[in-house]
Coordinates of C-alpha atoms in Angstrom, one line a residue:
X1 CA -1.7 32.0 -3.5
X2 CA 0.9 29.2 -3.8
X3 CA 3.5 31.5 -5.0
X4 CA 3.0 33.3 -1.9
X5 CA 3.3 30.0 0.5
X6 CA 6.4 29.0 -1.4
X7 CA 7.9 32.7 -0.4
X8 CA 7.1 32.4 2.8
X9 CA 8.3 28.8 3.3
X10 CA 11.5 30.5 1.7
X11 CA 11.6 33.3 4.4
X12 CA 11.3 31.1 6.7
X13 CA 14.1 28.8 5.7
X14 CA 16.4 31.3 5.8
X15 CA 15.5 33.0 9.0
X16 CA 16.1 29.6 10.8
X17 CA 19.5 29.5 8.7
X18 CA 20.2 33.0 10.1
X19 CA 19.2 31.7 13.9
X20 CA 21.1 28.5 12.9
X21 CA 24.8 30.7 12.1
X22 CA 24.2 33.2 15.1
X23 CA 22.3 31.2 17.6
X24 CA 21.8 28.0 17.7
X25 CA 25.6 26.2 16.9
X26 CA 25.0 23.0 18.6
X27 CA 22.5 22.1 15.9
X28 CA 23.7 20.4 12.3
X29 CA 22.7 22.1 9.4
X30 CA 20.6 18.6 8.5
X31 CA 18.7 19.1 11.9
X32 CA 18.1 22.5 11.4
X33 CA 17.2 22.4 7.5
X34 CA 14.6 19.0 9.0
X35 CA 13.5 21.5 11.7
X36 CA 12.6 24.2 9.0
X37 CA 11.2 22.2 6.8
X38 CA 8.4 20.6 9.1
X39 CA 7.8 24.2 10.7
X40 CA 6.8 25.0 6.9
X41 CA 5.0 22.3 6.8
X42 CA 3.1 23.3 10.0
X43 CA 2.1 26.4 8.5
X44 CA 0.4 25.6 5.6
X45 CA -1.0 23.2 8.1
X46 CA -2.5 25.8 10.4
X47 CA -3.6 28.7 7.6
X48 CA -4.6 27.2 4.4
X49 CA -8.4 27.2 3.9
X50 CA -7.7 24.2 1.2
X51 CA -7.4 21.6 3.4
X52 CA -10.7 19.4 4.6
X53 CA -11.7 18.0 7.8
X54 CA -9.7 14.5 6.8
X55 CA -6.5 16.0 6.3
X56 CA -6.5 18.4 9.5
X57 CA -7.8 16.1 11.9
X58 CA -6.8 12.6 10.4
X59 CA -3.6 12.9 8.2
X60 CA -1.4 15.5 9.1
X61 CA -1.3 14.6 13.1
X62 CA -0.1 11.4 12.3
X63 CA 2.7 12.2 9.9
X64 CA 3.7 15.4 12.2
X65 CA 3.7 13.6 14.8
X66 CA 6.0 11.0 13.8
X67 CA 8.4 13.2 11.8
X68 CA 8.6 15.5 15.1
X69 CA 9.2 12.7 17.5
X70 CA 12.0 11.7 15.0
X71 CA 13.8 15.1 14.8
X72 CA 13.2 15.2 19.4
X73 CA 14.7 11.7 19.3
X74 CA 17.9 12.9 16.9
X75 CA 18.3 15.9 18.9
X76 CA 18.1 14.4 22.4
X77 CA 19.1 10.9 21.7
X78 CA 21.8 11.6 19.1
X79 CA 21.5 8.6 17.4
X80 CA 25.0 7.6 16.0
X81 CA 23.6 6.2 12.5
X82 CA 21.2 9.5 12.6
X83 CA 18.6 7.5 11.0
X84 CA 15.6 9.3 12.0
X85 CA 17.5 12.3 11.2
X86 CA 17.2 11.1 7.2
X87 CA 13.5 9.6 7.8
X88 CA 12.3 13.0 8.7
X89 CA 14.3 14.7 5.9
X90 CA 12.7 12.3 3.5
X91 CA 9.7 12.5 4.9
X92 CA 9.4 16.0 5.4
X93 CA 10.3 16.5 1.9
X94 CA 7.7 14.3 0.7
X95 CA 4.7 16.1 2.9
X96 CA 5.9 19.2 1.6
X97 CA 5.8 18.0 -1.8
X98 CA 2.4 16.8 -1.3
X99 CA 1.2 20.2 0.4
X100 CA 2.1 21.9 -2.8
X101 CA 0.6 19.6 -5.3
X102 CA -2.6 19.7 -3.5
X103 CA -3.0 23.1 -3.8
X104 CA -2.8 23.1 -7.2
X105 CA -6.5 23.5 -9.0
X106 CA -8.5 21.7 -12.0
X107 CA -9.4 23.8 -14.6
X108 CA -10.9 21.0 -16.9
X109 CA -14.9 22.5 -17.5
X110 CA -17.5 20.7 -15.5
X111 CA -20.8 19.1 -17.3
X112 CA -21.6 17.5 -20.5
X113 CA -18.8 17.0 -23.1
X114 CA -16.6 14.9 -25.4
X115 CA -13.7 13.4 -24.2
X116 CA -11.3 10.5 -25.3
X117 CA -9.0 8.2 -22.6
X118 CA -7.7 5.4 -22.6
X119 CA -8.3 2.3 -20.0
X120 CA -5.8 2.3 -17.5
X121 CA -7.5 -0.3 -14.9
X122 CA -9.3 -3.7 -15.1
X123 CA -13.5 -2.8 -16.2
X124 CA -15.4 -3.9 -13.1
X125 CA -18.9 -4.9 -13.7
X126 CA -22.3 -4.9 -11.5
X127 CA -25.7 -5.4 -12.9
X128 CA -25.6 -3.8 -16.4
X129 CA -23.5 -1.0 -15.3
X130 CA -19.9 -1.0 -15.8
X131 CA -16.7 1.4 -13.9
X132 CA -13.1 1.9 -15.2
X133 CA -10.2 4.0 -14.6
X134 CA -9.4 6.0 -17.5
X135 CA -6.6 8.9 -18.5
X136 CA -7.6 11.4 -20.7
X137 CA -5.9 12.3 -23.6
X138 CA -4.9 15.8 -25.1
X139 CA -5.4 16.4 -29.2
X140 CA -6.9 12.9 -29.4
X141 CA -5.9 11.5 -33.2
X142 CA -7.3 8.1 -34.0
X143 CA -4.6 7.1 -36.4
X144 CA -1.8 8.1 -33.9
X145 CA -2.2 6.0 -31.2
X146 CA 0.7 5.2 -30.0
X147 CA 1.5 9.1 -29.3
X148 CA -0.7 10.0 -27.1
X149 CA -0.4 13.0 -24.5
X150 CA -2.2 12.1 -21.5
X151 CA -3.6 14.7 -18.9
X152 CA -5.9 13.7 -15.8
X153 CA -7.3 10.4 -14.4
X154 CA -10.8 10.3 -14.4
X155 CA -13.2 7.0 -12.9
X156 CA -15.4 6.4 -16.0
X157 CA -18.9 5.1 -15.1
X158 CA -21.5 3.7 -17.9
X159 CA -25.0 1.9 -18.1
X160 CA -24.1 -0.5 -20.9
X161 CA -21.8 -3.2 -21.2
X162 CA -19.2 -2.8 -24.3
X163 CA -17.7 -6.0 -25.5
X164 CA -14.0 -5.8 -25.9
X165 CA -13.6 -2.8 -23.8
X166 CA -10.5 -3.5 -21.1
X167 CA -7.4 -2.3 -19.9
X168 CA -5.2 -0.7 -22.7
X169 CA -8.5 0.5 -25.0
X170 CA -8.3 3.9 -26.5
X171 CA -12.3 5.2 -26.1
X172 CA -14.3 8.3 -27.1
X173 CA -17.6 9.4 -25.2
X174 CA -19.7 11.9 -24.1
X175 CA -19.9 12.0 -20.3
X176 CA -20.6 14.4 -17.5
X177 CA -17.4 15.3 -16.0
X178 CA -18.1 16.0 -11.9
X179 CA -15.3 16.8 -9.9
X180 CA -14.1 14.0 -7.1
X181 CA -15.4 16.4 -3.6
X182 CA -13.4 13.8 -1.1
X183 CA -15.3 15.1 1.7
X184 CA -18.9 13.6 0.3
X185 CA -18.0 9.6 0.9
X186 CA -15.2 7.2 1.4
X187 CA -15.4 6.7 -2.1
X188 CA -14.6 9.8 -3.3
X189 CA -11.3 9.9 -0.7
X190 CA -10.4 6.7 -2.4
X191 CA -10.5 8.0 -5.8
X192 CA -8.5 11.2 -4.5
X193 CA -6.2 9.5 -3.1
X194 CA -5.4 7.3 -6.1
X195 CA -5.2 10.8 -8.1
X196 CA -8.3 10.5 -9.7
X197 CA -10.0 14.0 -10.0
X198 CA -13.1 13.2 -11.9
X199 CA -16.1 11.1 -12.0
X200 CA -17.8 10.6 -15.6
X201 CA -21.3 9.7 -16.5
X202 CA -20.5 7.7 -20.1
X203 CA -23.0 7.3 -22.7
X204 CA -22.1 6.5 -26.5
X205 CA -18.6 5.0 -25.5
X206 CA -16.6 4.3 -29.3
X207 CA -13.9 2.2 -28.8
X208 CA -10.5 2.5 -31.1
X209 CA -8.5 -0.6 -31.0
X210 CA -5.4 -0.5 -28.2
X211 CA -2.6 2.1 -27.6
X212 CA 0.6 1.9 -25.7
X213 CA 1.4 -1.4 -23.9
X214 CA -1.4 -3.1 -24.5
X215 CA -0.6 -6.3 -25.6
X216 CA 1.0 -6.6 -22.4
X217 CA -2.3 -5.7 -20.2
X218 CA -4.0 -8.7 -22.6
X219 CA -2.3 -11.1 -22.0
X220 CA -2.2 -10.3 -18.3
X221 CA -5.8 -10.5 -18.5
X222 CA -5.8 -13.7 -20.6
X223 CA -3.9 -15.0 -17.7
X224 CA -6.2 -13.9 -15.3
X225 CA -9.0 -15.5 -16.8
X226 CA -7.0 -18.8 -17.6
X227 CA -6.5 -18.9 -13.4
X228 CA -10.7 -18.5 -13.0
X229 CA -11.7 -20.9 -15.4
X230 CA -9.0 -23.3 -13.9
X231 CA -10.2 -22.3 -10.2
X232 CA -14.2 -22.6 -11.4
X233 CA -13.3 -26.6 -12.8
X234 CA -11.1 -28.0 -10.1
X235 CA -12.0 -26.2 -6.9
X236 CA -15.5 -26.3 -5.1
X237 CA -17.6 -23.3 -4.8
X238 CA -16.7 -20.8 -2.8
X239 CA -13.4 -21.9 -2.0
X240 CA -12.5 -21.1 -5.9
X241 CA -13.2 -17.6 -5.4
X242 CA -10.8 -17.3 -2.5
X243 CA -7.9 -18.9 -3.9
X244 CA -8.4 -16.9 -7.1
X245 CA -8.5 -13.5 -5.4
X246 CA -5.3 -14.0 -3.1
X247 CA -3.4 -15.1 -6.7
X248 CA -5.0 -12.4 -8.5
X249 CA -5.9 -10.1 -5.9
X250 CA -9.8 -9.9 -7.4
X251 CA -11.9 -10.6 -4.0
X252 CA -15.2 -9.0 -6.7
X253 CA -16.1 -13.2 -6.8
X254 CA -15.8 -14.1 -3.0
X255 CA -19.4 -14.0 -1.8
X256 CA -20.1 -11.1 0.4
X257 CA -20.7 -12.9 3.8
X258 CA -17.6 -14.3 4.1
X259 CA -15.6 -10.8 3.2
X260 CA -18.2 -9.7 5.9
X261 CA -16.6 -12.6 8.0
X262 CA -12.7 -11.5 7.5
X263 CA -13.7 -7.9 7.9
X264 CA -14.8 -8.8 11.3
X265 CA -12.0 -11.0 12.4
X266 CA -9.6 -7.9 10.9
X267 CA -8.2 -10.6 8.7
X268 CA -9.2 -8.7 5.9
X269 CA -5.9 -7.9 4.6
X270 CA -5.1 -12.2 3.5
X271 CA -8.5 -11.2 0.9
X272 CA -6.3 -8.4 -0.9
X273 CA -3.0 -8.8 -2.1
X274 CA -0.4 -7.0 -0.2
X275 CA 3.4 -7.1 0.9
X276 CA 2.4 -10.4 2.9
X277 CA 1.4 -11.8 -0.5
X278 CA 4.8 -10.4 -2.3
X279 CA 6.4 -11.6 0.9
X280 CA 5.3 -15.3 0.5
X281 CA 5.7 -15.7 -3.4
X282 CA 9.6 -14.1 -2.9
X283 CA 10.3 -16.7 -0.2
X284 CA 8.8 -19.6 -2.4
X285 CA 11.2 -18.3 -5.4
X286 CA 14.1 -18.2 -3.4
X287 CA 13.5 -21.5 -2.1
X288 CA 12.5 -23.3 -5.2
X289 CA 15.8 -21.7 -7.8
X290 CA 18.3 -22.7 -4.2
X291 CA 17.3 -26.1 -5.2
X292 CA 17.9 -25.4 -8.4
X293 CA 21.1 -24.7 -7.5
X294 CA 21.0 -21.0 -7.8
X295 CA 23.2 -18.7 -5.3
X296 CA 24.3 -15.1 -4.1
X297 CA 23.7 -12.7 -7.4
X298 CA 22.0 -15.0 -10.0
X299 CA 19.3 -16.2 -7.2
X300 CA 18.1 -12.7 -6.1
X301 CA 18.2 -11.1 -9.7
X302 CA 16.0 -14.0 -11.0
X303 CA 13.7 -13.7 -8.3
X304 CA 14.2 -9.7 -8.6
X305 CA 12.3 -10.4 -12.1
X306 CA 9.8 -12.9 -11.0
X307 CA 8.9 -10.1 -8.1
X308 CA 8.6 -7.2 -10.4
X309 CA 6.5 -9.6 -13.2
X310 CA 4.4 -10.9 -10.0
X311 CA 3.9 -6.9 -9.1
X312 CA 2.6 -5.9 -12.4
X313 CA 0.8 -8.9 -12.8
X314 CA -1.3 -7.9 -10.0
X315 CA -1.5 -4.6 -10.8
X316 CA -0.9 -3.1 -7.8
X317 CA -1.9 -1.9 -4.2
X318 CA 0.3 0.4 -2.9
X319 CA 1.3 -2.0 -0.4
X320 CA 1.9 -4.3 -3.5
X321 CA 4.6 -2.1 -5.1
X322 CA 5.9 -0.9 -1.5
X323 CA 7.2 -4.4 -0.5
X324 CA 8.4 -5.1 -4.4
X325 CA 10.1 -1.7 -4.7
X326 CA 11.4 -2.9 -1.5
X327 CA 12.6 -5.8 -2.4
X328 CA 13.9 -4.8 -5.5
X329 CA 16.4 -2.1 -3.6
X330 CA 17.0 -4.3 -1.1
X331 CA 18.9 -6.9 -3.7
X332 CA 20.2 -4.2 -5.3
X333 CA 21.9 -3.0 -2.4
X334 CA 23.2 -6.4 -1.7
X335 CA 24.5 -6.7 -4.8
X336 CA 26.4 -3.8 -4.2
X337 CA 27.8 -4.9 -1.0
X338 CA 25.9 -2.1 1.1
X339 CA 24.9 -2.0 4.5
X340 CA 20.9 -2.6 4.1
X341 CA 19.2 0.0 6.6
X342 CA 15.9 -1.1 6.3
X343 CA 14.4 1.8 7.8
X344 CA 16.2 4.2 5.4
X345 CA 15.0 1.7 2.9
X346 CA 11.7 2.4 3.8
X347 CA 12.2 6.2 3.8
X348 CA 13.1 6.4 0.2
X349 CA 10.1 4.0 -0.7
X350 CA 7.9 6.2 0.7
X351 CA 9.7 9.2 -1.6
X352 CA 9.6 7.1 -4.3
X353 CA 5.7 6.8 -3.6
X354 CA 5.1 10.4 -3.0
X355 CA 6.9 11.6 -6.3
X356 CA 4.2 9.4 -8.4
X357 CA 1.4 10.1 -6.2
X358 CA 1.3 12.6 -3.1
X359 CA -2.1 12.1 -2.5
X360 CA -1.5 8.5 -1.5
X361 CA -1.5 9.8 2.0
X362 CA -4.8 9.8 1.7
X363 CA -5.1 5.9 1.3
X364 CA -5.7 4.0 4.3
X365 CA -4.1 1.2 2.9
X366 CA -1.1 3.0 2.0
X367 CA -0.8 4.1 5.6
X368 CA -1.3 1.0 7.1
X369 CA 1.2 -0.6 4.8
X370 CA 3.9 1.6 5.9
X371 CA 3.2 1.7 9.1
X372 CA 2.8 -1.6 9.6
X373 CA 6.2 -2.3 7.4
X374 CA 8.2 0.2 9.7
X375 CA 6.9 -1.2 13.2
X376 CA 7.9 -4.8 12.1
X377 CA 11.2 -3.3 11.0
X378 CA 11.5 -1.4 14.2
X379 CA 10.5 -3.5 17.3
X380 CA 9.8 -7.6 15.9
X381 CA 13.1 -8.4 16.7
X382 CA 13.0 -7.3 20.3
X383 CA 9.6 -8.2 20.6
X384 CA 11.1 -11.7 19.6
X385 CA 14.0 -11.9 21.8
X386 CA 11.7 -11.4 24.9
X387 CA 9.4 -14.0 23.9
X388 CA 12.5 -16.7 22.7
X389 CA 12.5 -18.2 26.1
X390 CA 9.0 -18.8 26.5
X391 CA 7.4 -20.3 22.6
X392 CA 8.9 -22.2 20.1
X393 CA 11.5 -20.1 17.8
X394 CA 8.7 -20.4 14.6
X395 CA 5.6 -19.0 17.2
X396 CA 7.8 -16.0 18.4
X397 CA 8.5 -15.3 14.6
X398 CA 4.9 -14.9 14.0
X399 CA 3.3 -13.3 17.6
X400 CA 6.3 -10.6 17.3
X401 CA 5.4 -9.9 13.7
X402 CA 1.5 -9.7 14.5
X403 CA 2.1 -7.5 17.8
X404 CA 4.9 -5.2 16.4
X405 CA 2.9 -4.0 13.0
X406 CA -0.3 -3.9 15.4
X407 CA 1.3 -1.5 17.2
X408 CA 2.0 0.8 14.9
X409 CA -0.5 0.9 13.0
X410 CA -3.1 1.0 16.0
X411 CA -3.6 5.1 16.3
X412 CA -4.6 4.9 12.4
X413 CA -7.2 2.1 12.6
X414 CA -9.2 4.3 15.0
X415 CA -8.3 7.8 13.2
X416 CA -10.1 5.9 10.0
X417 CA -12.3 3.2 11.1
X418 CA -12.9 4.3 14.5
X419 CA -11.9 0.9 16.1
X420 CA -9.4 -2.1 16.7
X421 CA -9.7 -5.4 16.5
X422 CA -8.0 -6.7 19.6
X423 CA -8.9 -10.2 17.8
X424 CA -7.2 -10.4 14.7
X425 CA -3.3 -10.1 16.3
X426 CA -4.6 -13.7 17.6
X427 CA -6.0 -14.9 14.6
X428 CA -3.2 -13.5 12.1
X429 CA -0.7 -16.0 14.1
X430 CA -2.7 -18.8 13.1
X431 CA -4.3 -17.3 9.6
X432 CA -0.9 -16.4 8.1
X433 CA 1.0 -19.5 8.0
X434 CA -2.4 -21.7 6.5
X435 CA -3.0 -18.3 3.8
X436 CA 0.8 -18.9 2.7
X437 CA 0.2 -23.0 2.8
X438 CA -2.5 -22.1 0.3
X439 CA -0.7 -19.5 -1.6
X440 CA 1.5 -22.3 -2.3
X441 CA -0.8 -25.3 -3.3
X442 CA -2.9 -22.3 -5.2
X443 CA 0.4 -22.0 -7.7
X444 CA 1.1 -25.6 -8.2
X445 CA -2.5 -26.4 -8.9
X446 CA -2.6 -23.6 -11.8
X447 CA 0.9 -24.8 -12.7
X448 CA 0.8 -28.0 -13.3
X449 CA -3.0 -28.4 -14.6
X450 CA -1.9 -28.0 -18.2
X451 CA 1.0 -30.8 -17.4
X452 CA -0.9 -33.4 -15.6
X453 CA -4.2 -33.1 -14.5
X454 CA -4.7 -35.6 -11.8
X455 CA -1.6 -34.8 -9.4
X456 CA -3.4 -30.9 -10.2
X457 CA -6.9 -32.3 -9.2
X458 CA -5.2 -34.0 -5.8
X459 CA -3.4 -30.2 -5.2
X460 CA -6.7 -29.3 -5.7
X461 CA -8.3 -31.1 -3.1
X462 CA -5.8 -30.5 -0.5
X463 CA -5.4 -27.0 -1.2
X464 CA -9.6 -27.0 -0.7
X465 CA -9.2 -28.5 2.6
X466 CA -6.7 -25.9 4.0
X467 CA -9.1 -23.4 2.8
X468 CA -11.9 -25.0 4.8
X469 CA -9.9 -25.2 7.9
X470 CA -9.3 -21.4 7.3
X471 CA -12.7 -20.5 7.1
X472 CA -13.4 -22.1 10.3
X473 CA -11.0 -20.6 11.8
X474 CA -12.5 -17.0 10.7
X475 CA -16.1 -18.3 11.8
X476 CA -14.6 -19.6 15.3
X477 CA -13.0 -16.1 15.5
X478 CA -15.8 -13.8 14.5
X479 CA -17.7 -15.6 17.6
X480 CA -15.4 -14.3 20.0
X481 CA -17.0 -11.5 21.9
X482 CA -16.2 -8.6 21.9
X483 CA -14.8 -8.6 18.4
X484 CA -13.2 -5.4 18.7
X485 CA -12.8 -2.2 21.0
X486 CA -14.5 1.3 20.0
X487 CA -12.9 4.2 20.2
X488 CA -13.8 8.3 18.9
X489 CA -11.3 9.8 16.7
X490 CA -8.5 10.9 19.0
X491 CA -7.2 14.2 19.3
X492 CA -3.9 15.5 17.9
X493 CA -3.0 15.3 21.4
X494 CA -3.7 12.1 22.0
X495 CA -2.2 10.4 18.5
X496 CA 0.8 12.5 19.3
X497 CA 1.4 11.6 23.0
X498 CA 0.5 7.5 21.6
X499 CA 3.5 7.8 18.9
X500 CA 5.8 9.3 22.1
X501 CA 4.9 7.1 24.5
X502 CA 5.7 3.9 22.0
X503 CA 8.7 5.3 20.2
X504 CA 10.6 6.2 23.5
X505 CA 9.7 3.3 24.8
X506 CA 11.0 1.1 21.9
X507 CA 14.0 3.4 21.3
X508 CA 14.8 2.8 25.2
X509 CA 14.6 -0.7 25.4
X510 CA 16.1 -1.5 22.1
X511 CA 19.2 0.5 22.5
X512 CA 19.5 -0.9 26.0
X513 CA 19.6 -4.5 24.7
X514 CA 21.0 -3.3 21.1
X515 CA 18.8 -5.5 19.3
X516 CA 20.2 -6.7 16.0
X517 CA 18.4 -6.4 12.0
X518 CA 14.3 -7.3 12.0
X519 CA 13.2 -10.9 11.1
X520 CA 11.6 -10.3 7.9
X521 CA 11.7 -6.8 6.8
X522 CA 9.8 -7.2 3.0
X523 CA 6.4 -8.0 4.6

């Protein structure tokens, strides 16, 4: 069956080239080839039986929505740069990629069996049952660790606790394999969409020592637990357990009415780490080695490394890795002395992201992350300019930030959660700049405990009392009726005629005014 779609994408590819040499000469090859490609992509779209409810009616009219507004805009607008032209190539190229690795099947046999894996997440613990993500390993030799061959990702579940069983253990079990059926819960689409095809009942878990880069994974979680114990002494109760989940990115601690709280508020997102997060702690770098006396190459390739350490530290979100990757290519290319397109930046991310993991289009998060990153890239800066003569220059910075990745990332929050919180583009202009005040007390506090622990005990305090005032302002904001607006799951009509609408729109009045680079475009 997937032989037979990849010949008929070919057929199809070179009929349009046909139409394109005989027909059709005021198109480019690139548009035509972009054309093709997404037509393809249509196709498999429309006939094959593989695809569930979420993809048709949740997924696919987003992305073909936005990759076919592109190629209208490039075609009608001839964009001089022709960067949509490149987005949609990308992007195309990635869907299609995706398309074909999703058809692929599982032939591992279901129901009771040996296996052997090795821990490839944090163990998470509730009650006296315990969950990890694990990849299993091919021709599993005890002696031979360090040679493994690994095959698929499974999410291992037990009813025991084992001591000394973390990230980087090589384990042998007996578990009933079940395969991950994304259309049963939430759940299981998150564990698809991180490329996890199997769910394991454990029993009898053996565990045989470390393999790989383990010592790295322990002493990131030696770290980790260095930052709680230091969080649990200095900081009151349950401010601890916020400021060690946004420098850790564990919220498991913070108690559940106050995530019920920020979920209400849509603040949600300050909780988890995320490109905000990788955002803040690249600013406070740059800043800090400037006054070291740092400049130009030296400055970003030092923070370059503290970025990427900082990203696997955490361990990563795909927003995470988006805005480090970003950031990463982004020196990079000013090293080079390149023009920094930071939508075609944002392109190749996303290829980048596909290649590891095409069923990342099937995280929320990773949608909303892009999105979000590409309408802050795409209209803050007008959004900005129109709002310079009326607020403060630091206000405008923020509201244009908060209203330009709202808008874009509005016809997903009610394809997924079925509604928007009109609320939190308020609260985020006054909830961002307090989260990165803490963020910043948070590190010195951890920082200079080991040095001198009074001046860590006063950071302490104060970084307490910011937390306080943020948790008001959460309370004061869950209060405000109504908290959000409620929507059914739109149509591909509707999603398509919402990314129309706003893209034509922006592209008009941004072209008119030829609005210069965004404000901040690694967040």
């Amino acid at each position: 069956m997937l032989y037979n779609k990849a010949f008929n994408y070919l057929i199809i590819i070179i009929s349009g080239l046909l139409m394109k040499k005989f027909s059709l000469p005021h198109f480019t090859f690139a548009e035509m080839f972009s054309v093709l490609i997404v037509f393809a992509g249509l196709i498999a779209y429309y006939t094959s039986e593989k695809f569930n409810y979420v993809f048709l009616n949740k997924i696919a009219p987003i992305f073909y929505s936005f990759l076919l507004i592109s190629l209208i805009a490039v075609i009608i607008f001839k964009f001089s740069c022709r960067k949509f032209l490149y987005i949609s190539l990308i992007v195309s190229f990635a869907f299609f990629y995706a398309t074909v690795n999703y058809l692929q099947n599982k032939d591992l046999p279901k129901g009771y069996k040996f296996f052997a894996a090795r821990v490839i997440s944090d163990v998470k613990y509730r009650n006296d049952r315990s969950n990890f993500e694990v990849k299993l390993i091919k021709n599993f030799e005890p002696n031979h660790k360090r040679f493994l061959k690994y095959s698929d990702k499974a999410m291992v579940i037990t009813d025991a606790i084992y001591p000394g069983l973390e990230r980087g253990s090589v384990i042998t079990g007996i578990g009933k394999f079940r395969i991950v059926n994304r259309e049963k819960s939430e759940y299981n689409q998150y564990l698809f969409s991180k490329g996890i095809d199997w769910s394991v009942n454990a029993s009898d878990i053996v565990i045989h020592g470390f393999g790989g880069s383990s010592i790295f994974y322990k002493n990131v979680l030696k770290l980790k637990m260095s930052i709680e114990r230091i969080c649990n002494r200095i900081i009151p109760y349950p401010h601890s357990t916020f400021v060690y989940a946004i420098l850790t990115g564990d919220r498991r601690l913070i108690p559940s009415y106050l995530t019920g709280i920020f979920k209400r508020v849509g603040t949600l997102h300050i909780l988890a780490i995320s490109g905000l997060h990788v955002g803040f702690i690249a600013g406070m770098f740059i800043a800090l080695f400037m006054i070291l006396g740092f400049r130009h190459v030296a400055l970003y390739l030092i923070v370059s490394f503290f970025v990427t350490a900082y990203t696997f530290f955490i361990g990563g979100s795909p927003s995470v890795k988006r805005a480090g990757l970003m950031f990463v290519l982004g020196v990079l290319l000013y090293i080079h002395d390149r023009d920094r397109d930071y939508i075609n930046l944002i392109a190749v991310v996303f290829l980048f992201f596909m290649l590891g993991n095409p069923r990342s289009i099937y995280n929320p998060g990773f949608l909303l992350s892009f999105f979000a990153t590409f309408g802050i890239v795409y209209l803050s800066n007008y959004i900005k300019k129109k709002l310079d003569s009326y607020l403060p220059g630091y206000l405008t910075i923020l509201i244009s930030m908060s209203l330009a990745a709202s808008i874009y990332t509005f016809p997903i929050m009610i394809a997924y959660f079925g509604k928007f919180s009109y609320v939190s583009i308020i609260a985020n202009i006054a909830i961002i700049p307090i989260t990165a005040l803490i963020l910043l007390l948070s590190i010195i506090t951890i920082a200079i405990y080991p040095v001198f622990l009074p001046l860590s005990i006063f950071v302490a305090r104060l970084d307490a009392f910011f937390v306080s005032l943020l948790f008001m302002l959460n309370a004061v904001f869950s209060y405000v009726p109504p908290i959000s607006f409620r929507f059914n799951v739109p149509g591909n009509i509707g999603i398509f005629a919402y990314f129309s609408i706003v893209t034509f729109l922006a592209y008009y009045f941004i072209r008119r005014k030829k609005s210069l680079n965004p404000v901040i475009p690694v967040i």
